Amino acid sequence: MPELPEVEALALDLRGRLRDRAIVKVHVAAFSALKTFDPPLSALEGTLVEDVTRHGKYLDIQASGLHLVLHLARAGWIRWRDEVPTVPPKPSNKSPLAVRIVLDDGAGLDVTEAGTRKSLAMYIVREPGDVPGLASLGPDPLADEFTIDVLRGILEREGRKQIKGVLRHQGTIAGIGNAYSDELLHAARMSPFKPANSLDDEELQTLYDAIRTVLGDAVQRSAGLAASELKGEKKSHLAVHGRTGLPCPVCGDTVREVSFADSSLQYCPTCQTGGKPLADRRMSRLLK
Ligand SMILES: [Zn+2]
């Protein structure tokens, strides 16, 4: 799933390609992706792209006062095409193509979604805040306003909730998902199950630094890369996420996995949990 650094890089890449260009046509091949009906899709035709920005994990293409907002969800992606086919795409549940945006010179964007579970979302709105999930986003962890005191306040409010869940909840902090929450907890040498309000001052500082460093470095590495290069870039720098059974790059211990919410998390026992593997709650519940 694209998270803050990838969506930031996509916005940067698309800004360079789309700005001052006219949108000629928007084809929707997967009707489930379009979540709004007013303004209509046709309102975008003939608009001029002014900017492309990011809000949390949402991509916002601003054109002649309208906003085409995309949430790429788990398996969504964007592919730039120097030349889009002249024949409009056929609506189909089998093709990964969800939306095609055609520009004035025949170039365009394909918004795709792999897999059968379709959760990619597109909104056409007058204000970004008209998108429900966007209006309720928490603060951006790379914004200047995201100070250590803001993080302290968040963790105190969240009480005994597990830190992993707090970090990736979009209404609490915007833009961090399953992968980067694993990564920054590993960088902070902190258990993903640690209660949010149990951090002492030193741990708070360590976590704050990890958030800014892990996300900031990923943004810096990704800036200037094309959409096609971003996934490989992300994967090659992960220390624990998606690396179950492989050695931790810091200490060499074996990266482990436990179930968490609707998926799983990865962590290093030596770096994060005092060498002790975490109990897999889902497994132990099933075995009872
Ligand atoms: Zn380790």
PDB file of C-alpha atoms and ligand atoms in Angstrom:
ATOM      1  CA  MET A   1       0.000   0.000   0.000  1.00  0.00           C
ATOM      2  CA  PRO A   2       1.378   3.402  -0.895  1.00  0.00           C
ATOM      3  CA  GLU A   3       1.945   5.444   2.280  1.00  0.00           C
ATOM      4  CA  LEU A   4       3.043   9.018   2.960  1.00  0.00           C
ATOM      5  CA  PRO A   5       6.482   8.881   1.245  1.00  0.00           C
ATOM      6  CA  GLU A   6       5.196   7.201  -1.914  1.00  0.00           C
ATOM      7  CA  VAL A   7       2.112   9.409  -2.215  1.00  0.00           C
ATOM      8  CA  GLU A   8       4.314  12.472  -1.640  1.00  0.00           C
ATOM      9  CA  ALA A   9       6.627  11.327  -4.447  1.00  0.00           C
ATOM     10  CA  LEU A  10       3.669  10.557  -6.721  1.00  0.00           C
ATOM     11  CA  ALA A  11       2.303  14.058  -6.093  1.00  0.00           C
ATOM     12  CA  LEU A  12       5.683  15.583  -6.909  1.00  0.00           C
ATOM     13  CA  ASP A  13       6.086  13.517 -10.067  1.00  0.00           C
ATOM     14  CA  LEU A  14       2.533  14.221 -11.243  1.00  0.00           C
ATOM     15  CA  ARG A  15       2.801  17.925 -10.453  1.00  0.00           C
ATOM     16  CA  GLY A  16       5.658  18.172 -12.945  1.00  0.00           C
ATOM     17  CA  ARG A  17       3.780  16.203 -15.585  1.00  0.00           C
ATOM     18  CA  LEU A  18       0.255  17.592 -15.183  1.00  0.00           C
ATOM     19  CA  ARG A  19       0.556  21.222 -14.210  1.00  0.00           C
ATOM     20  CA  ASP A  20      -0.869  23.656 -16.781  1.00  0.00           C
ATOM     21  CA  ARG A  21      -2.198  20.783 -18.881  1.00  0.00           C
ATOM     22  CA  ALA A  22      -5.845  20.340 -19.781  1.00  0.00           C
ATOM     23  CA  ILE A  23      -7.823  17.246 -18.839  1.00  0.00           C
ATOM     24  CA  VAL A  24      -9.646  16.144 -21.972  1.00  0.00           C
ATOM     25  CA  LYS A  25     -11.454  13.066 -20.688  1.00  0.00           C
ATOM     26  CA  VAL A  26     -11.774  10.892 -17.593  1.00  0.00           C
ATOM     27  CA  HIS A  27     -12.775   7.287 -18.267  1.00  0.00           C
ATOM     28  CA  VAL A  28     -14.001   5.190 -15.367  1.00  0.00           C
ATOM     29  CA  ALA A  29     -13.458   1.494 -16.047  1.00  0.00           C
ATOM     30  CA  ALA A  30     -14.265   0.311 -12.497  1.00  0.00           C
ATOM     31  CA  PHE A  31     -17.495   2.054 -11.493  1.00  0.00           C
ATOM     32  CA  SER A  32     -17.102   1.073  -7.856  1.00  0.00           C
ATOM     33  CA  ALA A  33     -14.078   3.417  -7.658  1.00  0.00           C
ATOM     34  CA  LEU A  34     -16.062   6.627  -8.216  1.00  0.00           C
ATOM     35  CA  LYS A  35     -17.558   7.662  -4.873  1.00  0.00           C
ATOM     36  CA  THR A  36     -19.200  10.984  -5.792  1.00  0.00           C
ATOM     37  CA  PHE A  37     -21.761  12.109  -8.363  1.00  0.00           C
ATOM     38  CA  ASP A  38     -21.887  15.879  -7.846  1.00  0.00           C
ATOM     39  CA  PRO A  39     -19.981  17.539  -9.499  1.00  0.00           C
ATOM     40  CA  PRO A  40     -20.266  15.011 -12.346  1.00  0.00           C
ATOM     41  CA  LEU A  41     -17.279  13.362 -13.990  1.00  0.00           C
ATOM     42  CA  SER A  42     -17.845  15.502 -17.082  1.00  0.00           C
ATOM     43  CA  ALA A  43     -17.170  18.664 -15.024  1.00  0.00           C
ATOM     44  CA  LEU A  44     -13.468  17.776 -15.141  1.00  0.00           C
ATOM     45  CA  GLU A  45     -13.331  17.769 -18.928  1.00  0.00           C
ATOM     46  CA  GLY A  46     -11.695  20.912 -20.211  1.00  0.00           C
ATOM     47  CA  THR A  47     -10.254  21.893 -16.834  1.00  0.00           C
ATOM     48  CA  LEU A  48      -6.641  23.000 -16.431  1.00  0.00           C
ATOM     49  CA  VAL A  49      -4.495  21.281 -13.780  1.00  0.00           C
ATOM     50  CA  GLU A  50      -3.214  23.821 -11.254  1.00  0.00           C
ATOM     51  CA  ASP A  51      -1.462  21.613  -8.731  1.00  0.00           C
ATOM     52  CA  VAL A  52      -1.054  18.074  -7.399  1.00  0.00           C
ATOM     53  CA  THR A  53      -0.709  17.684  -3.640  1.00  0.00           C
ATOM     54  CA  ARG A  54      -0.956  15.094  -0.866  1.00  0.00           C
ATOM     55  CA  HIS A  55      -3.183  14.938   2.217  1.00  0.00           C
ATOM     56  CA  GLY A  56      -2.181  11.919   4.324  1.00  0.00           C
ATOM     57  CA  LYS A  57      -2.365   9.055   1.822  1.00  0.00           C
ATOM     58  CA  TYR A  58      -4.740  10.929  -0.489  1.00  0.00           C
ATOM     59  CA  LEU A  59      -3.596  12.381  -3.788  1.00  0.00           C
ATOM     60  CA  ASP A  60      -5.290  15.634  -4.798  1.00  0.00           C
ATOM     61  CA  ILE A  61      -5.294  16.796  -8.437  1.00  0.00           C
ATOM     62  CA  GLN A  62      -6.569  20.355  -8.426  1.00  0.00           C
ATOM     63  CA  ALA A  63      -8.010  21.511 -11.748  1.00  0.00           C
ATOM     64  CA  SER A  64      -9.866  24.778 -12.434  1.00  0.00           C
ATOM     65  CA  GLY A  65     -11.167  24.915  -8.881  1.00  0.00           C
ATOM     66  CA  LEU A  66     -12.262  21.260  -8.739  1.00  0.00           C
ATOM     67  CA  HIS A  67     -10.406  18.461  -6.950  1.00  0.00           C
ATOM     68  CA  LEU A  68      -9.969  14.932  -8.227  1.00  0.00           C
ATOM     69  CA  VAL A  69      -8.978  13.088  -5.063  1.00  0.00           C
ATOM     70  CA  LEU A  70      -7.582   9.547  -5.190  1.00  0.00           C
ATOM     71  CA  HIS A  71      -7.086   7.047  -2.400  1.00  0.00           C
ATOM     72  CA  LEU A  72      -5.017   4.185  -3.771  1.00  0.00           C
ATOM     73  CA  ALA A  73      -5.931   1.813  -0.893  1.00  0.00           C
ATOM     74  CA  ARG A  74      -4.084  -1.490  -0.650  1.00  0.00           C
ATOM     75  CA  ALA A  75      -3.270  -2.336  -4.223  1.00  0.00           C
ATOM     76  CA  GLY A  76      -3.847   0.823  -6.205  1.00  0.00           C
ATOM     77  CA  TRP A  77      -1.179   2.456  -8.313  1.00  0.00           C
ATOM     78  CA  ILE A  78      -0.640   5.091 -10.973  1.00  0.00           C
ATOM     79  CA  ARG A  79       0.996   4.543 -14.297  1.00  0.00           C
ATOM     80  CA  TRP A  80       2.022   7.388 -16.540  1.00  0.00           C
ATOM     81  CA  ARG A  81       1.524   6.842 -20.265  1.00  0.00           C
ATOM     82  CA  ASP A  82       3.158   9.050 -22.888  1.00  0.00           C
ATOM     83  CA  GLU A  83       0.380   7.987 -25.200  1.00  0.00           C
ATOM     84  CA  VAL A  84      -2.937   6.557 -24.056  1.00  0.00           C
ATOM     85  CA  PRO A  85      -4.896   4.313 -26.455  1.00  0.00           C
ATOM     86  CA  THR A  86      -7.439   6.222 -28.559  1.00  0.00           C
ATOM     87  CA  VAL A  87     -10.093   3.571 -27.941  1.00  0.00           C
ATOM     88  CA  PRO A  88     -11.798   4.131 -24.548  1.00  0.00           C
ATOM     89  CA  PRO A  89     -11.278   1.312 -22.022  1.00  0.00           C
ATOM     90  CA  LYS A  90     -14.136  -1.175 -21.598  1.00  0.00           C
ATOM     91  CA  PRO A  91     -15.551  -1.410 -18.080  1.00  0.00           C
ATOM     92  CA  SER A  92     -14.414  -4.740 -16.695  1.00  0.00           C
ATOM     93  CA  ASN A  93     -13.997  -6.392 -13.323  1.00  0.00           C
ATOM     94  CA  LYS A  94     -11.071  -8.433 -14.602  1.00  0.00           C
ATOM     95  CA  SER A  95      -8.790  -5.650 -15.804  1.00  0.00           C
ATOM     96  CA  PRO A  96      -6.720  -3.789 -13.193  1.00  0.00           C
ATOM     97  CA  LEU A  97      -7.516  -0.474 -14.917  1.00  0.00           C
ATOM     98  CA  ALA A  98      -9.864   1.596 -12.747  1.00  0.00           C
ATOM     99  CA  VAL A  99      -9.609   5.124 -14.140  1.00  0.00           C
ATOM    100  CA  ARG A 100      -7.907   6.676 -17.148  1.00  0.00           C
ATOM    101  CA  ILE A 101      -7.226  10.405 -17.332  1.00  0.00           C
ATOM    102  CA  VAL A 102      -6.503  11.711 -20.835  1.00  0.00           C
ATOM    103  CA  LEU A 103      -4.597  14.964 -21.331  1.00  0.00           C
ATOM    104  CA  ASP A 104      -4.661  17.458 -24.184  1.00  0.00           C
ATOM    105  CA  ASP A 105      -1.567  16.061 -25.938  1.00  0.00           C
ATOM    106  CA  GLY A 106      -2.668  12.412 -25.862  1.00  0.00           C
ATOM    107  CA  ALA A 107      -0.596  11.480 -22.803  1.00  0.00           C
ATOM    108  CA  GLY A 108      -2.336  10.425 -19.624  1.00  0.00           C
ATOM    109  CA  LEU A 109      -2.585   8.478 -16.406  1.00  0.00           C
ATOM    110  CA  ASP A 110      -3.840   5.007 -15.736  1.00  0.00           C
ATOM    111  CA  VAL A 111      -5.035   4.443 -12.182  1.00  0.00           C
ATOM    112  CA  THR A 112      -4.930   0.692 -11.576  1.00  0.00           C
ATOM    113  CA  GLU A 113      -5.853  -1.690  -8.813  1.00  0.00           C
ATOM    114  CA  ALA A 114      -4.518  -5.225  -8.570  1.00  0.00           C
ATOM    115  CA  GLY A 115      -6.368  -8.121  -6.979  1.00  0.00           C
ATOM    116  CA  THR A 116     -10.041  -8.872  -6.509  1.00  0.00           C
ATOM    117  CA  ARG A 117     -10.711  -6.838  -3.366  1.00  0.00           C
ATOM    118  CA  LYS A 118     -11.521  -3.452  -4.835  1.00  0.00           C
ATOM    119  CA  SER A 119     -11.130  -0.572  -2.429  1.00  0.00           C
ATOM    120  CA  LEU A 120      -9.562   2.141  -4.566  1.00  0.00           C
ATOM    121  CA  ALA A 121     -11.558   5.355  -4.265  1.00  0.00           C
ATOM    122  CA  MET A 122     -11.912   8.443  -6.441  1.00  0.00           C
ATOM    123  CA  TYR A 123     -13.805  11.579  -5.448  1.00  0.00           C
ATOM    124  CA  ILE A 124     -14.620  14.668  -7.497  1.00  0.00           C
ATOM    125  CA  VAL A 125     -15.247  17.498  -5.061  1.00  0.00           C
ATOM    126  CA  ARG A 126     -15.211  21.279  -4.819  1.00  0.00           C
ATOM    127  CA  GLU A 127     -13.162  21.255  -1.607  1.00  0.00           C
ATOM    128  CA  PRO A 128     -10.781  18.504  -0.384  1.00  0.00           C
ATOM    129  CA  GLY A 129     -12.662  18.590   2.939  1.00  0.00           C
ATOM    130  CA  ASP A 130     -15.751  17.244   1.134  1.00  0.00           C
ATOM    131  CA  VAL A 131     -14.045  13.828   1.104  1.00  0.00           C
ATOM    132  CA  PRO A 132     -15.149  12.205   4.390  1.00  0.00           C
ATOM    133  CA  GLY A 133     -11.887  10.389   5.202  1.00  0.00           C
ATOM    134  CA  LEU A 134      -9.842  13.439   4.329  1.00  0.00           C
ATOM    135  CA  ALA A 135     -11.810  15.793   6.547  1.00  0.00           C
ATOM    136  CA  SER A 136     -11.104  13.594   9.578  1.00  0.00           C
ATOM    137  CA  LEU A 137      -7.338  13.147   9.017  1.00  0.00           C
ATOM    138  CA  GLY A 138      -5.015  13.671  11.954  1.00  0.00           C
ATOM    139  CA  PRO A 139      -1.938  15.931  11.705  1.00  0.00           C
ATOM    140  CA  ASP A 140       0.725  15.281   9.069  1.00  0.00           C
ATOM    141  CA  PRO A 141       3.813  13.825  10.780  1.00  0.00           C
ATOM    142  CA  LEU A 142       6.223  15.743   8.547  1.00  0.00           C
ATOM    143  CA  ALA A 143       4.532  19.127   8.935  1.00  0.00           C
ATOM    144  CA  ASP A 144       6.312  21.821  10.979  1.00  0.00           C
ATOM    145  CA  GLU A 145       3.321  21.887  13.343  1.00  0.00           C
ATOM    146  CA  PHE A 146       3.887  18.225  14.254  1.00  0.00           C
ATOM    147  CA  THR A 147       6.080  18.903  17.290  1.00  0.00           C
ATOM    148  CA  ILE A 148       7.062  16.485  20.025  1.00  0.00           C
ATOM    149  CA  ASP A 149       4.375  18.053  22.209  1.00  0.00           C
ATOM    150  CA  VAL A 150       1.739  17.267  19.579  1.00  0.00           C
ATOM    151  CA  LEU A 151       2.902  13.632  19.625  1.00  0.00           C
ATOM    152  CA  ARG A 152       2.900  13.622  23.430  1.00  0.00           C
ATOM    153  CA  GLY A 153      -0.701  14.881  23.461  1.00  0.00           C
ATOM    154  CA  ILE A 154      -1.794  12.222  20.971  1.00  0.00           C
ATOM    155  CA  LEU A 155      -0.210   9.379  22.932  1.00  0.00           C
ATOM    156  CA  GLU A 156      -1.738  10.578  26.200  1.00  0.00           C
ATOM    157  CA  ARG A 157      -5.189  10.787  24.602  1.00  0.00           C
ATOM    158  CA  GLU A 158      -4.914   7.276  23.164  1.00  0.00           C
ATOM    159  CA  GLY A 159      -4.344   5.786  26.619  1.00  0.00           C
ATOM    160  CA  ARG A 160      -3.585   2.063  26.741  1.00  0.00           C
ATOM    161  CA  LYS A 161      -4.058   1.466  23.009  1.00  0.00           C
ATOM    162  CA  GLN A 162      -1.177  -0.374  21.341  1.00  0.00           C
ATOM    163  CA  ILE A 163       1.318   2.054  19.784  1.00  0.00           C
ATOM    164  CA  LYS A 164       1.289   0.239  16.430  1.00  0.00           C
ATOM    165  CA  GLY A 165      -2.439   0.830  15.986  1.00  0.00           C
ATOM    166  CA  VAL A 166      -2.209   4.443  17.140  1.00  0.00           C
ATOM    167  CA  LEU A 167       0.520   5.254  14.611  1.00  0.00           C
ATOM    168  CA  ARG A 168      -1.348   3.871  11.622  1.00  0.00           C
ATOM    169  CA  HIS A 169      -4.803   5.213  12.459  1.00  0.00           C
ATOM    170  CA  GLN A 170      -5.373   7.959   9.877  1.00  0.00           C
ATOM    171  CA  GLY A 171      -7.626  10.037  12.111  1.00  0.00           C
ATOM    172  CA  THR A 172      -4.852  10.183  14.726  1.00  0.00           C
ATOM    173  CA  ILE A 173      -1.784  10.779  12.522  1.00  0.00           C
ATOM    174  CA  ALA A 174      -2.113  11.021   8.727  1.00  0.00           C
ATOM    175  CA  GLY A 175      -0.108   9.032   6.206  1.00  0.00           C
ATOM    176  CA  ILE A 176       1.500   6.189   8.186  1.00  0.00           C
ATOM    177  CA  GLY A 177       0.298   2.702   7.252  1.00  0.00           C
ATOM    178  CA  ASN A 178       1.233  -0.867   8.050  1.00  0.00           C
ATOM    179  CA  ALA A 179       4.702  -0.763   6.499  1.00  0.00           C
ATOM    180  CA  TYR A 180       6.052   2.488   7.925  1.00  0.00           C
ATOM    181  CA  SER A 181       4.583   1.874  11.387  1.00  0.00           C
ATOM    182  CA  ASP A 182       6.601  -1.379  11.470  1.00  0.00           C
ATOM    183  CA  GLU A 183       9.672   0.446  10.214  1.00  0.00           C
ATOM    184  CA  LEU A 184       9.613   3.381  12.564  1.00  0.00           C
ATOM    185  CA  LEU A 185       8.900   1.205  15.611  1.00  0.00           C
ATOM    186  CA  HIS A 186      11.926  -0.877  14.625  1.00  0.00           C
ATOM    187  CA  ALA A 187      14.005   2.301  14.288  1.00  0.00           C
ATOM    188  CA  ALA A 188      12.742   3.404  17.735  1.00  0.00           C
ATOM    189  CA  ARG A 189      13.529  -0.090  19.181  1.00  0.00           C
ATOM    190  CA  MET A 190      10.011  -0.219  20.572  1.00  0.00           C
ATOM    191  CA  SER A 191       7.489  -3.052  20.929  1.00  0.00           C
ATOM    192  CA  PRO A 192       4.490  -2.608  18.615  1.00  0.00           C
ATOM    193  CA  PHE A 193       2.233  -3.643  21.519  1.00  0.00           C
ATOM    194  CA  LYS A 194       3.532  -0.982  23.925  1.00  0.00           C
ATOM    195  CA  PRO A 195       0.635   1.058  25.391  1.00  0.00           C
ATOM    196  CA  ALA A 196       0.563   4.573  23.885  1.00  0.00           C
ATOM    197  CA  ASN A 197       0.561   6.383  27.228  1.00  0.00           C
ATOM    198  CA  SER A 198       3.413   4.360  28.757  1.00  0.00           C
ATOM    199  CA  LEU A 199       6.344   6.131  27.070  1.00  0.00           C
ATOM    200  CA  ASP A 200       8.768   8.034  29.276  1.00  0.00           C
ATOM    201  CA  ASP A 201      10.386  11.274  28.019  1.00  0.00           C
ATOM    202  CA  GLU A 202      13.349   9.511  26.465  1.00  0.00           C
ATOM    203  CA  GLU A 203      11.153   6.987  24.645  1.00  0.00           C
ATOM    204  CA  LEU A 204       8.919   9.792  23.417  1.00  0.00           C
ATOM    205  CA  GLN A 205      11.950  11.623  21.988  1.00  0.00           C
ATOM    206  CA  THR A 206      13.224   8.411  20.370  1.00  0.00           C
ATOM    207  CA  LEU A 207       9.841   7.682  18.775  1.00  0.00           C
ATOM    208  CA  TYR A 208       9.457  11.277  17.582  1.00  0.00           C
ATOM    209  CA  ASP A 209      12.929  11.213  16.001  1.00  0.00           C
ATOM    210  CA  ALA A 210      12.167   7.846  14.364  1.00  0.00           C
ATOM    211  CA  ILE A 211       8.937   9.178  12.841  1.00  0.00           C
ATOM    212  CA  ARG A 212      10.661  12.221  11.367  1.00  0.00           C
ATOM    213  CA  THR A 213      13.794  10.352  10.233  1.00  0.00           C
ATOM    214  CA  VAL A 214      12.220   7.217   8.752  1.00  0.00           C
ATOM    215  CA  LEU A 215       9.506   9.131   6.879  1.00  0.00           C
ATOM    216  CA  GLY A 216      11.745  12.079   6.019  1.00  0.00           C
ATOM    217  CA  ASP A 217      14.485   9.838   4.594  1.00  0.00           C
ATOM    218  CA  ALA A 218      11.946   7.846   2.581  1.00  0.00           C
ATOM    219  CA  VAL A 219      10.492  11.052   1.143  1.00  0.00           C
ATOM    220  CA  GLN A 220      13.962  12.284   0.237  1.00  0.00           C
ATOM    221  CA  ARG A 221      14.942   9.037  -1.466  1.00  0.00           C
ATOM    222  CA  SER A 222      11.658   8.923  -3.383  1.00  0.00           C
ATOM    223  CA  ALA A 223      11.598  12.529  -4.543  1.00  0.00           C
ATOM    224  CA  GLY A 224      12.343  12.769  -8.226  1.00  0.00           C
ATOM    225  CA  LEU A 225      11.577   9.109  -8.908  1.00  0.00           C
ATOM    226  CA  ALA A 226       8.889   8.226 -11.417  1.00  0.00           C
ATOM    227  CA  ALA A 227       5.844   6.259 -10.280  1.00  0.00           C
ATOM    228  CA  SER A 228       7.275   3.125 -11.888  1.00  0.00           C
ATOM    229  CA  GLU A 229      10.393   3.267  -9.698  1.00  0.00           C
ATOM    230  CA  LEU A 230       8.777   3.935  -6.322  1.00  0.00           C
ATOM    231  CA  LYS A 231       7.728   0.441  -5.279  1.00  0.00           C
ATOM    232  CA  GLY A 232      11.211  -0.983  -5.755  1.00  0.00           C
ATOM    233  CA  GLU A 233      12.734   1.942  -3.891  1.00  0.00           C
ATOM    234  CA  LYS A 234      10.393   1.421  -0.921  1.00  0.00           C
ATOM    235  CA  LYS A 235      10.981  -2.324  -0.756  1.00  0.00           C
ATOM    236  CA  SER A 236      14.769  -2.109  -0.923  1.00  0.00           C
ATOM    237  CA  HIS A 237      14.946   0.019   2.238  1.00  0.00           C
ATOM    238  CA  LEU A 238      12.586  -1.869   4.564  1.00  0.00           C
ATOM    239  CA  ALA A 239      14.292  -3.340   7.625  1.00  0.00           C
ATOM    240  CA  VAL A 240      11.489  -5.507   9.035  1.00  0.00           C
ATOM    241  CA  HIS A 241       8.222  -4.961   7.163  1.00  0.00           C
ATOM    242  CA  GLY A 242       7.465  -7.841   4.806  1.00  0.00           C
ATOM    243  CA  ARG A 243      10.737  -9.536   5.834  1.00  0.00           C
ATOM    244  CA  THR A 244       9.527 -12.373   8.066  1.00  0.00           C
ATOM    245  CA  GLY A 245      12.252 -15.023   8.437  1.00  0.00           C
ATOM    246  CA  LEU A 246      15.023 -12.768   7.104  1.00  0.00           C
ATOM    247  CA  PRO A 247      17.829 -11.342   9.256  1.00  0.00           C
ATOM    248  CA  CYS A 248      17.360  -7.950  10.926  1.00  0.00           C
ATOM    249  CA  PRO A 249      19.801  -5.571   9.192  1.00  0.00           C
ATOM    250  CA  VAL A 250      20.729  -4.049  12.569  1.00  0.00           C
ATOM    251  CA  CYS A 251      21.371  -7.090  14.810  1.00  0.00           C
ATOM    252  CA  GLY A 252      21.029 -10.172  12.611  1.00  0.00           C
ATOM    253  CA  ASP A 253      18.183 -11.725  14.643  1.00  0.00           C
ATOM    254  CA  THR A 254      15.377 -13.293  12.606  1.00  0.00           C
ATOM    255  CA  VAL A 255      12.505 -10.944  11.793  1.00  0.00           C
ATOM    256  CA  ARG A 256       9.225 -12.320  13.163  1.00  0.00           C
ATOM    257  CA  GLU A 257       5.570 -11.808  12.425  1.00  0.00           C
ATOM    258  CA  VAL A 258       2.365 -11.734  14.486  1.00  0.00           C
ATOM    259  CA  SER A 259      -1.200 -11.053  13.483  1.00  0.00           C
ATOM    260  CA  PHE A 260      -2.390  -7.523  14.044  1.00  0.00           C
ATOM    261  CA  ALA A 261      -5.893  -6.161  13.375  1.00  0.00           C
ATOM    262  CA  ASP A 262      -6.853  -7.264   9.854  1.00  0.00           C
ATOM    263  CA  SER A 263      -3.308  -8.148   8.775  1.00  0.00           C
ATOM    264  CA  SER A 264       0.062  -8.845  10.374  1.00  0.00           C
ATOM    265  CA  LEU A 265       3.044  -6.924  11.625  1.00  0.00           C
ATOM    266  CA  GLN A 266       6.757  -7.659  11.491  1.00  0.00           C
ATOM    267  CA  TYR A 267       9.345  -6.853  14.140  1.00  0.00           C
ATOM    268  CA  CYS A 268      12.766  -7.831  15.439  1.00  0.00           C
ATOM    269  CA  PRO A 269      12.694  -9.467  18.919  1.00  0.00           C
ATOM    270  CA  THR A 270      16.258  -8.451  19.814  1.00  0.00           C
ATOM    271  CA  CYS A 271      15.826  -4.811  18.760  1.00  0.00           C
ATOM    272  CA  GLN A 272      12.258  -4.329  19.960  1.00  0.00           C
ATOM    273  CA  THR A 273      11.004  -6.780  22.559  1.00  0.00           C
ATOM    274  CA  GLY A 274      14.010  -7.675  24.706  1.00  0.00           C
ATOM    275  CA  GLY A 275      14.629 -10.842  22.703  1.00  0.00           C
ATOM    276  CA  LYS A 276      11.216 -12.322  23.540  1.00  0.00           C
ATOM    277  CA  PRO A 277       8.882 -13.206  20.680  1.00  0.00           C
ATOM    278  CA  LEU A 278       5.424 -11.621  20.923  1.00  0.00           C
ATOM    279  CA  ALA A 279       2.485 -13.950  21.500  1.00  0.00           C
ATOM    280  CA  ASP A 280       0.256 -14.255  18.470  1.00  0.00           C
ATOM    281  CA  ARG A 281      -3.130 -13.445  19.934  1.00  0.00           C
ATOM    282  CA  ARG A 282      -5.095 -14.693  16.961  1.00  0.00           C
ATOM    283  CA  MET A 283      -3.316 -18.046  17.028  1.00  0.00           C
ATOM    284  CA  SER A 284      -3.688 -18.532  20.764  1.00  0.00           C
ATOM    285  CA  ARG A 285      -7.363 -17.621  20.528  1.00  0.00           C
ATOM    286  CA  LEU A 286      -7.910 -20.187  17.809  1.00  0.00           C
ATOM    287  CA  LEU A 287      -6.134 -22.877  19.800  1.00  0.00           C
ATOM    288  CA  LYS A 288      -8.239 -22.379  22.925  1.00  0.00           C
TER     289      LYS A 288
HETATM  290 ZN    ZN B   1      17.313  -6.397  15.231  1.00  0.00          ZN
END
